[in-house]
Short mmCIF file of C-alpha atoms in Angstrom, two decimals:
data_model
loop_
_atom_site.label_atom_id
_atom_site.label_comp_id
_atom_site.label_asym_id
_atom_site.label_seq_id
_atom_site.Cartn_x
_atom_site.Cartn_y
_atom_site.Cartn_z
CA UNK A 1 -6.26 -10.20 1.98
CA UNK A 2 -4.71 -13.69 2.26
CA UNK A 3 -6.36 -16.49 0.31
CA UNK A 4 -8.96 -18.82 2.73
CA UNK A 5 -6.94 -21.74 0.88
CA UNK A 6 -3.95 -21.07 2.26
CA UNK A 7 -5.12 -20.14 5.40
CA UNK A 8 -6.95 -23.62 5.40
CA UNK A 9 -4.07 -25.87 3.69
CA UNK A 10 -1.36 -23.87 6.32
CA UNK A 11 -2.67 -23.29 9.63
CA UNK A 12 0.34 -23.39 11.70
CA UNK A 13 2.85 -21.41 9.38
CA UNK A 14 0.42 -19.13 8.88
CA UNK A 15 0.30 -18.41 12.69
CA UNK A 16 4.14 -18.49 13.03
CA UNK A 17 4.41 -15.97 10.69
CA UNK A 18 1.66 -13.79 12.21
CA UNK A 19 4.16 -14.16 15.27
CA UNK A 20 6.26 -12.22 13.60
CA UNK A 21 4.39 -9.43 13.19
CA UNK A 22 3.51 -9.52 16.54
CA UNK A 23 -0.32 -10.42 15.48
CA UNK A 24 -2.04 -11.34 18.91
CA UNK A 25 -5.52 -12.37 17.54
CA UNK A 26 -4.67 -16.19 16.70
CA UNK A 27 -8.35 -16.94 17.22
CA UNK A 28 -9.23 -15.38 14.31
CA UNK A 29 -6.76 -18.14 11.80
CA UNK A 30 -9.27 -20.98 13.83
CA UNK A 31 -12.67 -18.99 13.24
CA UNK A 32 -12.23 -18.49 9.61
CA UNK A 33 -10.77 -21.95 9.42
CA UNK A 34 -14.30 -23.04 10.90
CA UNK A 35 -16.33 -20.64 8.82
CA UNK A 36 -14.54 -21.74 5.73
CA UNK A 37 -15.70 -25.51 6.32
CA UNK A 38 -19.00 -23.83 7.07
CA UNK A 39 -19.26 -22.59 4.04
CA UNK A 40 -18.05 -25.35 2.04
CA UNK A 41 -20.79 -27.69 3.77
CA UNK A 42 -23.44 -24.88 2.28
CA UNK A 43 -22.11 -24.65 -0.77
CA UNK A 44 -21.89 -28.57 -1.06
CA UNK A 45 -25.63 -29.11 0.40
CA UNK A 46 -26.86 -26.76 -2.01
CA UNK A 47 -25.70 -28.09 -5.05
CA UNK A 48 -26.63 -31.28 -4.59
CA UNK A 49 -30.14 -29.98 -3.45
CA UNK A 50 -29.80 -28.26 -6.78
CA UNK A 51 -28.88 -31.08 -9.06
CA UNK A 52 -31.38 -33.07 -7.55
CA UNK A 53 -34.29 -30.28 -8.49
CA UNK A 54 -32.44 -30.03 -11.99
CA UNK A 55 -33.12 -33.64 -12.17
CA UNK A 56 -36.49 -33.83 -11.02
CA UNK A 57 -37.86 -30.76 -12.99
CA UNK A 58 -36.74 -33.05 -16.20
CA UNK A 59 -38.33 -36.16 -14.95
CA UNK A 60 -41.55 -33.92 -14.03
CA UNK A 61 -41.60 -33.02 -17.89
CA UNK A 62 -41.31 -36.93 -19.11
CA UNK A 63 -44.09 -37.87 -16.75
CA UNK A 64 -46.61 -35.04 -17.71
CA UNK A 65 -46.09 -36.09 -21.42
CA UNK A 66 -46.81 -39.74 -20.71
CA UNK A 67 -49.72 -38.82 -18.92
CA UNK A 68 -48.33 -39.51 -15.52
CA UNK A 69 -50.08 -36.92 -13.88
CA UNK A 70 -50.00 -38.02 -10.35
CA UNK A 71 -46.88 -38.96 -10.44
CA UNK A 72 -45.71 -35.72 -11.91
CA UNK A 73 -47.69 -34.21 -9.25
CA UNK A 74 -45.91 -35.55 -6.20
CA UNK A 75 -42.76 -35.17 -7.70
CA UNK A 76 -43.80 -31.64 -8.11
CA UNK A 77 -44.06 -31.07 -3.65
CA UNK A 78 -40.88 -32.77 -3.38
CA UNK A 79 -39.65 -30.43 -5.95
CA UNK A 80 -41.27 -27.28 -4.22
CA UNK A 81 -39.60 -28.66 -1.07
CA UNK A 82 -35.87 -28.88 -2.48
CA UNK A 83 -36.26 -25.64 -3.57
CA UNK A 84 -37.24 -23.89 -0.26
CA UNK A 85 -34.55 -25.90 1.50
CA UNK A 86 -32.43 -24.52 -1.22
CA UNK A 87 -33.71 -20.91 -0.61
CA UNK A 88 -32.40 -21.39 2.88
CA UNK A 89 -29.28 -23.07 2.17
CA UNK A 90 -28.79 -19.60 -0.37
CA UNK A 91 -29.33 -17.16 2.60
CA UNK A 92 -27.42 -19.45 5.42
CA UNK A 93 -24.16 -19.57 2.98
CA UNK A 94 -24.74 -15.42 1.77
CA UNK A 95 -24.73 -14.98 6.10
CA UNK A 96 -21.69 -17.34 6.78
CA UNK A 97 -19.78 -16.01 3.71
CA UNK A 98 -20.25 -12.56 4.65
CA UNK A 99 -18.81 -13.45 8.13
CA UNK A 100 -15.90 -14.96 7.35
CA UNK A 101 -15.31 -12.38 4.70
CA UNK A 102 -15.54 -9.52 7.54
CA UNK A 103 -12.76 -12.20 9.57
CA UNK A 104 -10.79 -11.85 6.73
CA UNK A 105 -10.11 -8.36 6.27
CA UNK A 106 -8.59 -7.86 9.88
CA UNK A 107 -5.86 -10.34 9.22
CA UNK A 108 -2.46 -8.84 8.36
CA UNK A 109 -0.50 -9.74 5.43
CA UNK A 110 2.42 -12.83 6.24
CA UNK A 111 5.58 -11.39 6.72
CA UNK A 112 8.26 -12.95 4.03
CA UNK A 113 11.04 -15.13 5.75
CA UNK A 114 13.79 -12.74 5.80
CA UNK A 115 11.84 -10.09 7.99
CA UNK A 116 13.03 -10.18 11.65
CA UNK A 117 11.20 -10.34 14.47
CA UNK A 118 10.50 -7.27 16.56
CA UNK A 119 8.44 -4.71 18.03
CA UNK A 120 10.27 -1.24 17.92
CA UNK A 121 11.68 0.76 14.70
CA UNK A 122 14.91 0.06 16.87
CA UNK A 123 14.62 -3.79 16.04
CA UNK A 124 13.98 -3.05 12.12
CA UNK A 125 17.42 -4.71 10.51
CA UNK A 126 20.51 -2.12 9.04
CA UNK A 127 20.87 -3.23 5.73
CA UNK A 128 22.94 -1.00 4.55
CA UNK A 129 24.90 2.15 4.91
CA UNK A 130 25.82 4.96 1.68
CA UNK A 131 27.93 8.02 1.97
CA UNK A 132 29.66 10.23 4.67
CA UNK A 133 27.35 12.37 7.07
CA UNK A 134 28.29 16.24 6.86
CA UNK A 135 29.93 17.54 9.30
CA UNK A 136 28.53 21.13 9.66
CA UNK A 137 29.60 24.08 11.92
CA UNK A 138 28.22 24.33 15.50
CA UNK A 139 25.97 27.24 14.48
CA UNK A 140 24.39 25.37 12.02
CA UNK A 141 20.44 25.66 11.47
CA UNK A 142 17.84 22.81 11.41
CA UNK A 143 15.69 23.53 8.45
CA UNK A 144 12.91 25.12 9.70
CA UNK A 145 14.83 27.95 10.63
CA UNK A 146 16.36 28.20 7.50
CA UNK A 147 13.46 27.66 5.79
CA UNK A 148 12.57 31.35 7.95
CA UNK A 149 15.87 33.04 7.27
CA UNK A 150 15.62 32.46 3.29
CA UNK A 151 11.61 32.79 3.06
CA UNK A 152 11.65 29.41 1.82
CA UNK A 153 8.18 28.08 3.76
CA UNK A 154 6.17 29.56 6.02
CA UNK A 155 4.37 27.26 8.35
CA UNK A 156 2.21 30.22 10.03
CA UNK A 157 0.56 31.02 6.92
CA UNK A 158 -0.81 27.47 6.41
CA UNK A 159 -1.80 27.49 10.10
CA UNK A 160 -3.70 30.26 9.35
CA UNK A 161 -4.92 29.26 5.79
CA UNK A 162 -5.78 25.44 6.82
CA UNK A 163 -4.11 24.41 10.19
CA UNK A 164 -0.95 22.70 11.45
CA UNK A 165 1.02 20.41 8.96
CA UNK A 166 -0.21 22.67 5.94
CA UNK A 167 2.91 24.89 5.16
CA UNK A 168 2.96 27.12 2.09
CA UNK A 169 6.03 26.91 -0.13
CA UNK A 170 7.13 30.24 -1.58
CA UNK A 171 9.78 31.79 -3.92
CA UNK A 172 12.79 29.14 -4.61
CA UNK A 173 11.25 27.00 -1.59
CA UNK A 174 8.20 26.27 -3.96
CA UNK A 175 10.44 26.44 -7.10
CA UNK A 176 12.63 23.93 -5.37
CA UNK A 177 9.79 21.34 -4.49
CA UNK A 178 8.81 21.78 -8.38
CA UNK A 179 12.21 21.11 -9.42
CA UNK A 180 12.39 17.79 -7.42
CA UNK A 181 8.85 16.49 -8.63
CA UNK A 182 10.14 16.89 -12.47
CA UNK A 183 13.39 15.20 -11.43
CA UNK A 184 12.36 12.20 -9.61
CA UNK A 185 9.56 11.96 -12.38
CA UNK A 186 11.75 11.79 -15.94
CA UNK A 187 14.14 9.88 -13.33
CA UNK A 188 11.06 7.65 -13.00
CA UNK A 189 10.30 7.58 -16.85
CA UNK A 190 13.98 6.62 -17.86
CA UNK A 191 13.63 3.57 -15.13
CA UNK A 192 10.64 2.21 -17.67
CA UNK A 193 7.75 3.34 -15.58
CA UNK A 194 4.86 5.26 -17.42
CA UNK A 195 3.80 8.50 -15.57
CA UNK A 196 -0.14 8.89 -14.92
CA UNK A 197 -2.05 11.69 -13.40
CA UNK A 198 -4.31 10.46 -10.77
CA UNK A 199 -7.48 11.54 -8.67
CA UNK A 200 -7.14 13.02 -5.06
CA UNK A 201 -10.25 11.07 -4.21
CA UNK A 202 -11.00 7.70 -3.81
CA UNK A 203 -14.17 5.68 -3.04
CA UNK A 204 -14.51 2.91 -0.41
CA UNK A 205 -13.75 0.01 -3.20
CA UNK A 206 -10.36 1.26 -4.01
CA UNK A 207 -9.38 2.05 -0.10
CA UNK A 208 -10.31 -1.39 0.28
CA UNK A 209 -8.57 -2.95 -2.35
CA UNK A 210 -5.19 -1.49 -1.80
CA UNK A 211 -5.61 -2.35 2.01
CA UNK A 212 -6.31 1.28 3.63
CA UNK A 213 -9.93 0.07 4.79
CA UNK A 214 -10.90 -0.87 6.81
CA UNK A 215 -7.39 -0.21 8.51
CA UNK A 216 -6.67 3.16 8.48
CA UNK A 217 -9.82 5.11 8.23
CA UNK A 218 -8.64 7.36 11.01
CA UNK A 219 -5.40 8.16 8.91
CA UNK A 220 -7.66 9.50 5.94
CA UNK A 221 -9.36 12.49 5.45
CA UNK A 222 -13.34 11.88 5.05
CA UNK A 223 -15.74 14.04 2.74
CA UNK A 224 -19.00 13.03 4.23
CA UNK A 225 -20.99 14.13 1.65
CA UNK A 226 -19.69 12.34 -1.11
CA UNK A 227 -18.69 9.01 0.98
CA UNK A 228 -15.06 9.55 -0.55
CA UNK A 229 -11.40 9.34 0.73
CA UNK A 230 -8.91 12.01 0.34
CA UNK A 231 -5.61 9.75 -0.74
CA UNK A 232 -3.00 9.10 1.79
CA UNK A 233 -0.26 8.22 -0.99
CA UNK A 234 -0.53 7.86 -4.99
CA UNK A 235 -0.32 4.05 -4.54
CA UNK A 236 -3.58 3.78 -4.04
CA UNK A 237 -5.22 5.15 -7.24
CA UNK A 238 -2.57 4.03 -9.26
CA UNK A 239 -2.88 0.39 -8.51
CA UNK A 240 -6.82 0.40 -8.01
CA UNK A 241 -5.76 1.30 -12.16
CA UNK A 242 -5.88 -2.79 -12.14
CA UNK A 243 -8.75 -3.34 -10.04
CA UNK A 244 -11.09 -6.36 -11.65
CA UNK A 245 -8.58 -6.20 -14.52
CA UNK A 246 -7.57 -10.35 -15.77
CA UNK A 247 -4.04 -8.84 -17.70
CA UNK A 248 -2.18 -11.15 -20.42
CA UNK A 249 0.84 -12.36 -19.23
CA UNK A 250 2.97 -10.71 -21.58
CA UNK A 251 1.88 -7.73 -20.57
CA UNK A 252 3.79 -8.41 -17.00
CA UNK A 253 5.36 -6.26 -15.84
CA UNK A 254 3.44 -3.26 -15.60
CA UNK A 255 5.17 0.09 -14.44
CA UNK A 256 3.43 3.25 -13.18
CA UNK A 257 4.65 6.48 -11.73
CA UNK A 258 2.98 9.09 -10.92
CA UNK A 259 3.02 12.70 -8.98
CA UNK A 260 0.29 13.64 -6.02
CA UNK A 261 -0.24 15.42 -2.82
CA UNK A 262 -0.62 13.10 0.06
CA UNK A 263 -3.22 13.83 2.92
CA UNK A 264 -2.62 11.69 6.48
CA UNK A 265 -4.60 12.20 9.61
CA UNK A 266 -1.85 11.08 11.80
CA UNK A 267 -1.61 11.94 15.45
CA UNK A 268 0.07 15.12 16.36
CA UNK A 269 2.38 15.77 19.13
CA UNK A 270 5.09 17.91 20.06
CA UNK A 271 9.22 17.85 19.82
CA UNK A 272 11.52 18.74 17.04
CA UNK A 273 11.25 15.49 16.03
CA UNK A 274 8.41 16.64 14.45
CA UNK A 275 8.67 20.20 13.90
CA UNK A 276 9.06 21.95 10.51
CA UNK A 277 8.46 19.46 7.86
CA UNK A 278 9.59 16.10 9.60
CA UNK A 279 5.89 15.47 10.21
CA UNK A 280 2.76 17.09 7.59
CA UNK A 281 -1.01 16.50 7.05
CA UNK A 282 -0.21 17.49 3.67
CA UNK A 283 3.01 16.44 1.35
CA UNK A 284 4.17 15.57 -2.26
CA UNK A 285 6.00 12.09 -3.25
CA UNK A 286 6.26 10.34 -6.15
CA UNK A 287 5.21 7.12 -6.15
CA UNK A 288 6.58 3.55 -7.95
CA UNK A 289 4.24 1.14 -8.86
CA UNK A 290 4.67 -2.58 -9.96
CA UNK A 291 2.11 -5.12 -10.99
CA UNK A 292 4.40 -7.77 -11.58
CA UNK A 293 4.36 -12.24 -12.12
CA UNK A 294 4.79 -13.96 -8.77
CA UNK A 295 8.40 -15.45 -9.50
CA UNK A 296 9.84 -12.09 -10.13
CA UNK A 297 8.23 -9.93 -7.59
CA UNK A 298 11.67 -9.91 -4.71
CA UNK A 299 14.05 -9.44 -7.68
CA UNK A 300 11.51 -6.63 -8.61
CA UNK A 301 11.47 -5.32 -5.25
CA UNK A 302 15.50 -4.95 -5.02
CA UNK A 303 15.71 -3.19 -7.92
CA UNK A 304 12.98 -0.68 -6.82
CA UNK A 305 14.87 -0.42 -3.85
CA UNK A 306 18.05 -0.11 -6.18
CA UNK A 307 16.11 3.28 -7.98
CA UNK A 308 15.27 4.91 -4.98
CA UNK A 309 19.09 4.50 -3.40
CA UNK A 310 19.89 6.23 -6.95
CA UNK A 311 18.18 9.24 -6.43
CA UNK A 312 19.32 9.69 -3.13
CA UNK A 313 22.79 9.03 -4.38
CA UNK A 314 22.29 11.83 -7.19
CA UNK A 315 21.15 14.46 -4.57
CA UNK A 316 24.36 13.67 -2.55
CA UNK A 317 22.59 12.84 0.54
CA UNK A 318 23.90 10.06 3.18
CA UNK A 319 21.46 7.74 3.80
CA UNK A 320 21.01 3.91 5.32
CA UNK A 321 18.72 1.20 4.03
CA UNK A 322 16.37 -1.06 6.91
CA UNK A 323 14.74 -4.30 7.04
CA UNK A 324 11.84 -3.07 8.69
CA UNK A 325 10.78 -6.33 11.59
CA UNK A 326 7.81 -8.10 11.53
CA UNK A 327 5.71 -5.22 14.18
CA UNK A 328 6.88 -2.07 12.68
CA UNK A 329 5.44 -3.38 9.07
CA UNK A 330 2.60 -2.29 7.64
CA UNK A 331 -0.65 -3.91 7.65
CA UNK A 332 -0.69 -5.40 3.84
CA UNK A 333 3.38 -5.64 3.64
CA UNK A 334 4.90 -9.07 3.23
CA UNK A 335 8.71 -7.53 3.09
CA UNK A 336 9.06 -3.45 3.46
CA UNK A 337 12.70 -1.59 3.01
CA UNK A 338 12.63 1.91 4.35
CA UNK A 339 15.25 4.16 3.42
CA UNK A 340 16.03 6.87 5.41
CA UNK A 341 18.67 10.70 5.02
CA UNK A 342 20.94 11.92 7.46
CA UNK A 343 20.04 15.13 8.83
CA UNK A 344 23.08 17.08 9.83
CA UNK A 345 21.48 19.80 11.61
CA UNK A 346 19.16 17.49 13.47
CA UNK A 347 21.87 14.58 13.91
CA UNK A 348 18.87 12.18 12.97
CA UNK A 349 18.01 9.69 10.87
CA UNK A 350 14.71 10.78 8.30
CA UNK A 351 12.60 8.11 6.97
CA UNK A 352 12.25 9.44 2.83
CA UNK A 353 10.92 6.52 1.22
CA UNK A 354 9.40 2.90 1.87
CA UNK A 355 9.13 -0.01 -0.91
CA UNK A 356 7.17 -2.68 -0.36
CA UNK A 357 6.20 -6.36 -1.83
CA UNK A 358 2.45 -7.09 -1.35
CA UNK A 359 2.64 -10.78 -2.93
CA UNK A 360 -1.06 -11.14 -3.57
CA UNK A 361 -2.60 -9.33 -0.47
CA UNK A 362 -3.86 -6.55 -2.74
CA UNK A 363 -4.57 -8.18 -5.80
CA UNK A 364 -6.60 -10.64 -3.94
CA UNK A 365 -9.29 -8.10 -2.95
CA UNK A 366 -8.44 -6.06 -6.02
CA UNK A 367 -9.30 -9.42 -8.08
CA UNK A 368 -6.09 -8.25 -10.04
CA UNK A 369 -5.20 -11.27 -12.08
CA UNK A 370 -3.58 -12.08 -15.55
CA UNK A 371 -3.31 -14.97 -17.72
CA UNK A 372 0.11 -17.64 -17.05
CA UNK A 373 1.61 -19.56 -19.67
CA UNK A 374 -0.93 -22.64 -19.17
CA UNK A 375 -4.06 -19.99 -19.65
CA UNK A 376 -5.13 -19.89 -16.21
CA UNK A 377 -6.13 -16.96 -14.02
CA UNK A 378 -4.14 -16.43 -11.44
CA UNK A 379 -3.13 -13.31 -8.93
CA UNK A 380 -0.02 -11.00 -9.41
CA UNK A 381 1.60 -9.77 -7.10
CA UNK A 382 2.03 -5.96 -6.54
CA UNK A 383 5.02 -3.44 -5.15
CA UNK A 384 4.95 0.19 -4.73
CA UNK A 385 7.65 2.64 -3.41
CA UNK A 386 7.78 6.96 -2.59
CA UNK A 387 10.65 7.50 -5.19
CA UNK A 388 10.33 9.70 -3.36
CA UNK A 389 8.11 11.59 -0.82
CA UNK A 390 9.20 15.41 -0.52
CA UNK A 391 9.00 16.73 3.06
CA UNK A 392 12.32 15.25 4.60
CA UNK A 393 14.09 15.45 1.32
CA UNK A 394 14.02 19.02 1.47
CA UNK A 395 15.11 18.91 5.04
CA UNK A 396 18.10 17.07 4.67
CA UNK A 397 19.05 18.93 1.25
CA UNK A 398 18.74 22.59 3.23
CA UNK A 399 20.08 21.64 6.07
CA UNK A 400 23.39 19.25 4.79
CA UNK A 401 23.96 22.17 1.96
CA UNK A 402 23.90 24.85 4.56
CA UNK A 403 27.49 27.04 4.02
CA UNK A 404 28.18 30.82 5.46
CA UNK A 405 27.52 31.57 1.53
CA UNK A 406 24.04 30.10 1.52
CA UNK A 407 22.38 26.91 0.80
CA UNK A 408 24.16 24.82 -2.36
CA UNK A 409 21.56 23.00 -4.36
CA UNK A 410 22.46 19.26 -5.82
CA UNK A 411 24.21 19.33 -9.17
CA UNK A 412 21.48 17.16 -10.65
CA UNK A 413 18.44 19.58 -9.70
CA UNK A 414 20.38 23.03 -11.09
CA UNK A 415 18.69 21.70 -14.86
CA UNK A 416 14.98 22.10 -12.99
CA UNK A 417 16.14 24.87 -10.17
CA UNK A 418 17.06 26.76 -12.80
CA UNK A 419 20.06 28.52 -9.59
CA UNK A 420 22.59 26.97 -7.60
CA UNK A 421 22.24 28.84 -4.84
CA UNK A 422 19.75 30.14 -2.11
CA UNK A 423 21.22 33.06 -0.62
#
């Protein structure tokens, strides 16, 4: 949530940058504007209402004990008076406050400086390229046949057990999905990041404070019942960790990793694009999580982006690095890098993992704050990264690997694997 300060102080960069992101409610920047000088008007009115009752209530007391009774008397209605004006000016500010506060939430996150403009995923900005993309033989599979041919995950059997985009791992298919969580884990550890184990559930506080509500209630699964969210992605319990949490400045930064199954209502449709595991309800990632001081947090975010290219580069898999543009950001994302595999068999590009800079849009409605050098509050900023989510991974690994032998697993999983081969 941005700050009504800035908002206020920076009217017109704020709505160039909400250009970028292709925001087309600029009505909103001037109604909040308004409701903010609303507000202050309240706040102002009362106070001085209030001092002036403070006042008066003391001056009531000095009359009464010099036997000015009258005149403590008629000081007394004035007094009564301030105070129901006060009453009102208490519920007209709690009305106008909660207003503006509702305005608030729907405004997107500023886009940093480097992001380009754009609509499409085809605008986002080619960073950078890595590796050669296998060149495999015309008969090769895509994975979800392989993932048939070596009984590696059968998507029938979670259609049956749950519904689409619930597919049950077996034999070395589940063994290998194990194998990757442990590696991308200690991989995780030996970066500096302490591992936590996290609820699947969250309550309507932490969706808020990480940005998921009230934007994408229709992504999450609901439990009625209980009024709780199933997670969409680890990030959200992990930094929530922090919510109403003032940390010491030398405890900056703070690292967390941590393992979880993700749940996502998206849309479904049809194609191979996403067929087999390109597109689930339910998936594993491991997720990166910074809480971090405001000066360091881009340096921060390259060298989360830095980890992530390292485990791709470890598994051996091609991949290319984008500058996502201002509309295909997310909602709460100042700067976003997505980092996407090369599937051979598809002859496709796979988004695996995005890393993102928040500045202080989450830690301003998670009140996430720490102490600076001078003593002073003040907000952090937070990043988080899938280092890295599962589904695609394991698409590109069976279907680059594929050989007339059987599928070769990376070198650097064999240690977790426990086999180098599925045949």
């Amino acid at each position: 949530m941005l700050q009504v300060s800035y908002i206020r102080d920076n009217r017109e960069q704020v709505l160039e940058r909400l250009a970028v992101k292709n925001f087309k409610q600029v009505g909103l920047v001037d109604d909040i504007i308004v409701l903010d000088s609303q507000r202050r008007a309240l706040q102002i009115s009362s106070e001085e209402l209030q001092s002036k009752a403070n006042a008066s209530a003391k001056q009531i007391g000095e009359l009464m004990r010099t036997g000015k009774k009258d005149e403590a008397d008629a000081l007394k209605g004035q007094t009564g008076a301030w105070k129901e004006d006060i009453k009102k000016l208490t519920e007209d500010l709690a009305a106008v406050d909660e207003e503006l506060q509702q305005k608030l939430v729907l405004l997107p996150n500023l886009p940093h400086a480097s992001v380009p403009k754009g609509i499409t995923p085809e605008e986002n900005e080619v960073v950078l390229e890595h590796g050669n993309k296998p060149t495999l033989p015309e008969n090769a599979l895509p994975h979800w046949e392989l993932a048939a041919k070596y009984d590696l995950i059968d998507f029938e059997l979670g259609v049956k057990i749950t519904g689409a985009g619930f597919p049950v791992y077996k034999g070395k298919g589940a063994k290998l999905q194990r194998a990757l969580i442990a590696y991308f884990l200690d991989e995780a550890e030996k970066a500096g990041y302490a591992e936590v184990m996290l609820p699947l559930l969250i309550n309507e506080a932490s969706g808020f404070g990480t940005g998921q509500l009230p934007d994408k209630e229709g992504q999450m699964y609901y439990v009625g019942m209980d009024n709780l969210f199933l997670i969409p992605t680890a990030e959200v319990p992990i930094t929530n960790l922090y919510r109403d949490v003032i940390l010491k400045g030398e405890e900056l930064p703070v690292m967390n990793c941590g393992y979880t199954p993700c749940f996502r209502r998206e849309a479904g449709s049809y194609g191979a694009h996403v067929r087999g595991l390109n597109r689930l309800h339910q998936f594993d990632k491991v997720e990166i999580v910074q809480v971090v001081h405001p000066d360091k947090s881009y340096d921060v975010l390259e060298t989360m982006s830095t980890h992530v290219q390292s485990l791709l580069q470890n598994l051996g898999l091609a991949y290319r690095v984008l500058r996502l543009c201002g509309g295909d950001m997310g909602f709460g994302s100042a700067l976003t890098y997505d980092m996407e595999t090369w599937s051979a068999a598809q002859q496709r590009w796979l988004e695996v993992s995005s890393v993102s800079n928040f500045e202080t849009f989450q830690s301003n409605r998670l009140k996430l704050r720490f102490r600076n050098a001078e003593g002073k509050t003040q907000l952090a900023h937070t990043l988080n990264g899938s280092a890295l989510a599962l589904p695609r991974i394991v698409a590109t690994l069976l279907e680059n690997n594929q050989t007339a032998d059987g599928i070769r697993i990376p070198e650097v999983l064999v240690p977790y694997t426990k086999f180098e081969w599925i045949s």
